[in-house]
mmCIF file of N, CA and C in Angstrom:
data_model
loop_
_atom_site.group_PDB
_atom_site.id
_atom_site.type_symbol
_atom_site.label_atom_id
_atom_site.label_comp_id
_atom_site.label_asym_id
_atom_site.label_seq_id
_atom_site.Cartn_x
_atom_site.Cartn_y
_atom_site.Cartn_z
ATOM 1 N N MET C 43 4.197 24.918 -10.774
ATOM 2 C CA MET C 43 3.611 23.860 -11.543
ATOM 3 C C MET C 43 4.529 22.636 -11.583
ATOM 4 N N ILE C 44 5.802 22.845 -11.799
ATOM 5 C CA ILE C 44 6.742 21.735 -11.818
ATOM 6 C C ILE C 44 6.895 21.152 -10.409
ATOM 7 N N GLY C 45 6.835 22.001 -9.412
ATOM 8 C CA GLY C 45 6.933 21.529 -8.026
ATOM 9 C C GLY C 45 5.801 20.586 -7.661
ATOM 10 N N LYS C 46 4.589 20.883 -8.130
ATOM 11 C CA LYS C 46 3.453 19.999 -7.874
ATOM 12 C C LYS C 46 3.647 18.653 -8.557
ATOM 13 N N ALA C 47 4.162 18.682 -9.770
ATOM 14 C CA ALA C 47 4.388 17.441 -10.514
ATOM 15 C C ALA C 47 5.440 16.575 -9.814
ATOM 16 N N ILE C 48 6.488 17.202 -9.332
ATOM 17 C CA ILE C 48 7.526 16.460 -8.612
ATOM 18 C C ILE C 48 6.968 15.892 -7.311
ATOM 19 N N GLY C 49 6.169 16.673 -6.616
ATOM 20 C CA GLY C 49 5.553 16.192 -5.380
ATOM 21 C C GLY C 49 4.619 15.020 -5.622
ATOM 22 N N ARG C 50 3.840 15.092 -6.691
ATOM 23 C CA ARG C 50 2.940 13.994 -7.053
ATOM 24 C C ARG C 50 3.731 12.740 -7.399
ATOM 25 N N TRP C 51 4.807 12.918 -8.158
ATOM 26 C CA TRP C 51 5.642 11.790 -8.535
ATOM 27 C C TRP C 51 6.259 11.141 -7.292
ATOM 28 N N ALA C 52 6.749 11.974 -6.361
ATOM 29 C CA ALA C 52 7.351 11.446 -5.140
ATOM 30 C C ALA C 52 6.321 10.675 -4.322
ATOM 31 N N LEU C 53 5.112 11.174 -4.270
ATOM 32 C CA LEU C 53 4.065 10.485 -3.534
ATOM 33 C C LEU C 53 3.786 9.116 -4.131
ATOM 34 N N ILE C 54 3.657 9.055 -5.439
ATOM 35 C CA ILE C 54 3.334 7.786 -6.091
ATOM 36 C C ILE C 54 4.539 6.850 -6.098
ATOM 37 N N ALA C 55 5.724 7.376 -6.285
ATOM 38 C CA ALA C 55 6.907 6.530 -6.409
ATOM 39 C C ALA C 55 7.459 6.054 -5.075
ATOM 40 N N ILE C 56 7.255 6.822 -4.009
ATOM 41 C CA ILE C 56 7.887 6.487 -2.730
ATOM 42 C C ILE C 56 6.864 6.149 -1.657
ATOM 43 N N ALA C 57 5.931 7.035 -1.417
ATOM 44 C CA ALA C 57 5.017 6.872 -0.289
ATOM 45 C C ALA C 57 4.031 5.728 -0.480
ATOM 46 N N VAL C 58 3.459 5.596 -1.652
ATOM 47 C CA VAL C 58 2.440 4.565 -1.872
ATOM 48 C C VAL C 58 3.015 3.160 -1.706
ATOM 49 N N PRO C 59 4.170 2.828 -2.296
ATOM 50 C CA PRO C 59 4.724 1.488 -2.060
ATOM 51 C C PRO C 59 5.094 1.230 -0.596
ATOM 52 N N LEU C 60 5.554 2.271 0.098
ATOM 53 C CA LEU C 60 5.872 2.087 1.520
ATOM 54 C C LEU C 60 4.617 1.804 2.343
ATOM 55 N N VAL C 61 3.544 2.514 2.052
ATOM 56 C CA VAL C 61 2.281 2.276 2.756
ATOM 57 C C VAL C 61 1.764 0.877 2.441
ATOM 58 N N ALA C 62 1.865 0.454 1.195
ATOM 59 C CA ALA C 62 1.407 -0.883 0.808
ATOM 60 C C ALA C 62 2.217 -1.961 1.529
ATOM 61 N N ALA C 63 3.524 -1.786 1.595
ATOM 62 C CA ALA C 63 4.369 -2.758 2.296
ATOM 63 C C ALA C 63 4.046 -2.786 3.784
ATOM 64 N N GLY C 64 3.813 -1.620 4.363
ATOM 65 C CA GLY C 64 3.450 -1.563 5.786
ATOM 66 C C GLY C 64 2.123 -2.244 6.062
ATOM 67 N N ALA C 65 1.139 -2.023 5.204
ATOM 68 C CA ALA C 65 -0.168 -2.662 5.377
ATOM 69 C C ALA C 65 -0.039 -4.171 5.257
ATOM 70 N N ARG C 66 0.776 -4.614 4.315
ATOM 71 C CA ARG C 66 0.970 -6.054 4.144
ATOM 72 C C ARG C 66 1.662 -6.666 5.366
ATOM 73 N N GLN C 67 2.664 -5.973 5.903
ATOM 74 C CA GLN C 67 3.367 -6.480 7.088
ATOM 75 C C GLN C 67 2.447 -6.535 8.301
ATOM 76 N N ILE C 68 1.653 -5.502 8.492
ATOM 77 C CA ILE C 68 0.716 -5.491 9.615
ATOM 78 C C ILE C 68 -0.297 -6.613 9.456
ATOM 79 N N GLY C 69 -0.805 -6.791 8.247
ATOM 80 C CA GLY C 69 -1.757 -7.870 7.993
ATOM 81 C C GLY C 69 -1.161 -9.235 8.275
ATOM 82 N N ASN C 70 0.091 -9.440 7.853
ATOM 83 C CA ASN C 70 0.758 -10.719 8.117
ATOM 84 C C ASN C 70 0.981 -10.942 9.605
ATOM 85 N N ALA C 71 1.396 -9.899 10.321
ATOM 86 C CA ALA C 71 1.654 -10.042 11.756
ATOM 87 C C ALA C 71 0.374 -10.370 12.522
ATOM 88 N N VAL C 72 -0.709 -9.677 12.200
ATOM 89 C CA VAL C 72 -1.978 -9.939 12.880
ATOM 90 C C VAL C 72 -2.487 -11.330 12.522
ATOM 91 N N GLU C 73 -2.312 -11.714 11.265
ATOM 92 C CA GLU C 73 -2.786 -13.021 10.826
ATOM 93 C C GLU C 73 -2.018 -14.151 11.513
ATOM 94 N N GLN C 74 -0.731 -13.970 11.761
ATOM 95 C CA GLN C 74 0.050 -14.981 12.462
ATOM 96 C C GLN C 74 -0.419 -15.147 13.906
ATOM 97 N N ARG C 75 -0.775 -14.050 14.539
ATOM 98 C CA ARG C 75 -1.193 -14.112 15.940
ATOM 99 C C ARG C 75 -2.613 -14.623 16.114
ATOM 100 N N ARG C 76 -3.532 -14.123 15.295
ATOM 101 C CA ARG C 76 -4.954 -14.382 15.535
ATOM 102 C C ARG C 76 -5.645 -15.157 14.429
ATOM 103 N N GLY C 77 -4.934 -15.439 13.359
ATOM 104 C CA GLY C 77 -5.552 -16.139 12.239
ATOM 105 C C GLY C 77 -6.199 -15.161 11.273
ATOM 106 N N SER C 78 -6.733 -15.726 10.200
ATOM 107 C CA SER C 78 -7.348 -14.895 9.166
ATOM 108 C C SER C 78 -8.640 -14.275 9.686
ATOM 109 N N SER C 79 -8.822 -13.007 9.383
ATOM 110 C CA SER C 79 -10.027 -12.300 9.786
ATOM 111 C C SER C 79 -10.383 -11.286 8.716
ATOM 112 N N ARG C 80 -11.491 -10.631 8.908
ATOM 113 C CA ARG C 80 -11.919 -9.620 7.942
ATOM 114 C C ARG C 80 -10.894 -8.484 7.851
ATOM 115 N N ALA C 81 -10.340 -8.096 8.982
ATOM 116 C CA ALA C 81 -9.369 -6.996 8.999
ATOM 117 C C ALA C 81 -8.104 -7.355 8.219
ATOM 118 N N THR C 82 -7.610 -8.576 8.373
ATOM 119 C CA THR C 82 -6.393 -8.960 7.653
ATOM 120 C C THR C 82 -6.660 -9.054 6.155
ATOM 121 N N ARG C 83 -7.833 -9.535 5.776
ATOM 122 C CA ARG C 83 -8.172 -9.593 4.356
ATOM 123 C C ARG C 83 -8.265 -8.190 3.763
ATOM 124 N N ILE C 84 -8.829 -7.259 4.513
ATOM 125 C CA ILE C 84 -8.927 -5.871 4.046
ATOM 126 C C ILE C 84 -7.533 -5.258 3.894
ATOM 127 N N LEU C 85 -6.631 -5.534 4.846
ATOM 128 C CA LEU C 85 -5.267 -5.012 4.745
ATOM 129 C C LEU C 85 -4.558 -5.569 3.520
ATOM 130 N N HIS C 86 -4.702 -6.859 3.265
ATOM 131 C CA HIS C 86 -4.064 -7.460 2.097
ATOM 132 C C HIS C 86 -4.660 -6.912 0.802
ATOM 133 N N ARG C 87 -5.966 -6.779 0.754
ATOM 134 C CA ARG C 87 -6.628 -6.259 -0.446
ATOM 135 C C ARG C 87 -6.216 -4.804 -0.687
ATOM 136 N N GLY C 88 -6.131 -4.019 0.379
ATOM 137 C CA GLY C 88 -5.695 -2.633 0.248
ATOM 138 C C GLY C 88 -4.263 -2.521 -0.244
ATOM 139 N N ALA C 89 -3.400 -3.390 0.268
ATOM 140 C CA ALA C 89 -2.006 -3.382 -0.188
ATOM 141 C C ALA C 89 -1.919 -3.744 -1.664
ATOM 142 N N ASP C 90 -2.708 -4.719 -2.103
ATOM 143 C CA ASP C 90 -2.729 -5.082 -3.522
ATOM 144 C C ASP C 90 -3.193 -3.910 -4.378
ATOM 145 N N THR C 91 -4.240 -3.229 -3.928
ATOM 146 C CA THR C 91 -4.766 -2.088 -4.674
ATOM 147 C C THR C 91 -3.730 -0.970 -4.766
ATOM 148 N N LEU C 92 -3.052 -0.684 -3.667
ATOM 149 C CA LEU C 92 -2.030 0.367 -3.678
ATOM 150 C C LEU C 92 -0.866 -0.003 -4.586
ATOM 151 N N GLN C 93 -0.490 -1.266 -4.610
ATOM 152 C CA GLN C 93 0.601 -1.663 -5.496
ATOM 153 C C GLN C 93 0.204 -1.532 -6.953
ATOM 154 N N ARG C 94 -1.061 -1.849 -7.277
ATOM 155 C CA ARG C 94 -1.519 -1.660 -8.654
ATOM 156 C C ARG C 94 -1.527 -0.177 -9.011
ATOM 157 N N LEU C 95 -1.862 0.672 -8.052
ATOM 158 C CA LEU C 95 -1.894 2.116 -8.280
ATOM 159 C C LEU C 95 -0.499 2.650 -8.586
ATOM 160 N N SER C 96 0.507 2.134 -7.897
ATOM 161 C CA SER C 96 1.862 2.640 -8.090
ATOM 162 C C SER C 96 2.554 2.014 -9.291
ATOM 163 N N GLY C 97 1.932 1.038 -9.933
ATOM 164 C CA GLY C 97 2.511 0.451 -11.133
ATOM 165 C C GLY C 97 3.445 -0.698 -10.872
ATOM 166 N N ARG C 98 3.628 -1.073 -9.634
ATOM 167 C CA ARG C 98 4.512 -2.190 -9.327
ATOM 168 C C ARG C 98 3.681 -3.458 -9.216
ATOM 169 N N LYS C 99 4.210 -4.534 -9.741
ATOM 170 C CA LYS C 99 3.495 -5.795 -9.678
ATOM 171 C C LYS C 99 3.912 -6.557 -8.436
ATOM 172 N N ARG C 100 2.958 -7.269 -7.876
ATOM 173 C CA ARG C 100 3.223 -8.062 -6.690
ATOM 174 C C ARG C 100 4.065 -9.276 -7.076
ATOM 175 N N ARG C 101 5.031 -9.584 -6.260
ATOM 176 C CA ARG C 101 5.858 -10.757 -6.514
ATOM 177 C C ARG C 101 5.054 -12.009 -6.235
ATOM 178 N N ARG C 102 5.187 -12.955 -7.106
ATOM 179 C CA ARG C 102 4.475 -14.223 -6.941
ATOM 180 C C ARG C 102 5.477 -15.289 -6.507
ATOM 181 N N ARG C 103 5.027 -16.136 -5.622
ATOM 182 C CA ARG C 103 5.903 -17.195 -5.144
ATOM 183 C C ARG C 103 6.094 -18.265 -6.212
ATOM 184 N N PHE C 104 5.008 -18.592 -6.925
ATOM 185 C CA PHE C 104 5.058 -19.626 -7.950
ATOM 186 C C PHE C 104 4.787 -18.992 -9.302
ATOM 187 N N SER C 105 5.433 -19.504 -10.326
ATOM 188 C CA SER C 105 5.322 -18.876 -11.635
ATOM 189 C C SER C 105 4.035 -19.252 -12.370
ATOM 190 N N PHE C 106 3.321 -20.276 -11.936
ATOM 191 C CA PHE C 106 2.145 -20.708 -12.676
ATOM 192 C C PHE C 106 0.904 -19.896 -12.365
ATOM 193 N N ARG C 107 0.954 -18.957 -11.468
ATOM 194 C CA ARG C 107 -0.218 -18.136 -11.140
ATOM 195 C C ARG C 107 -0.349 -16.979 -12.067
#
């Protein structure tokens, strides 16, 4: 029972933010090469959703947003 809890915690604390960062990087790389598309918007939206799931807030470039 404790092992499952630790595994769940590791998944949420480590794997989810890494997947979100990877999706964001892939989206940025594709967007730089080919411009904005449905796929890049989906990658960015998915990364935002995963970051909200893990409890980490997305860094904002400007403070007024």
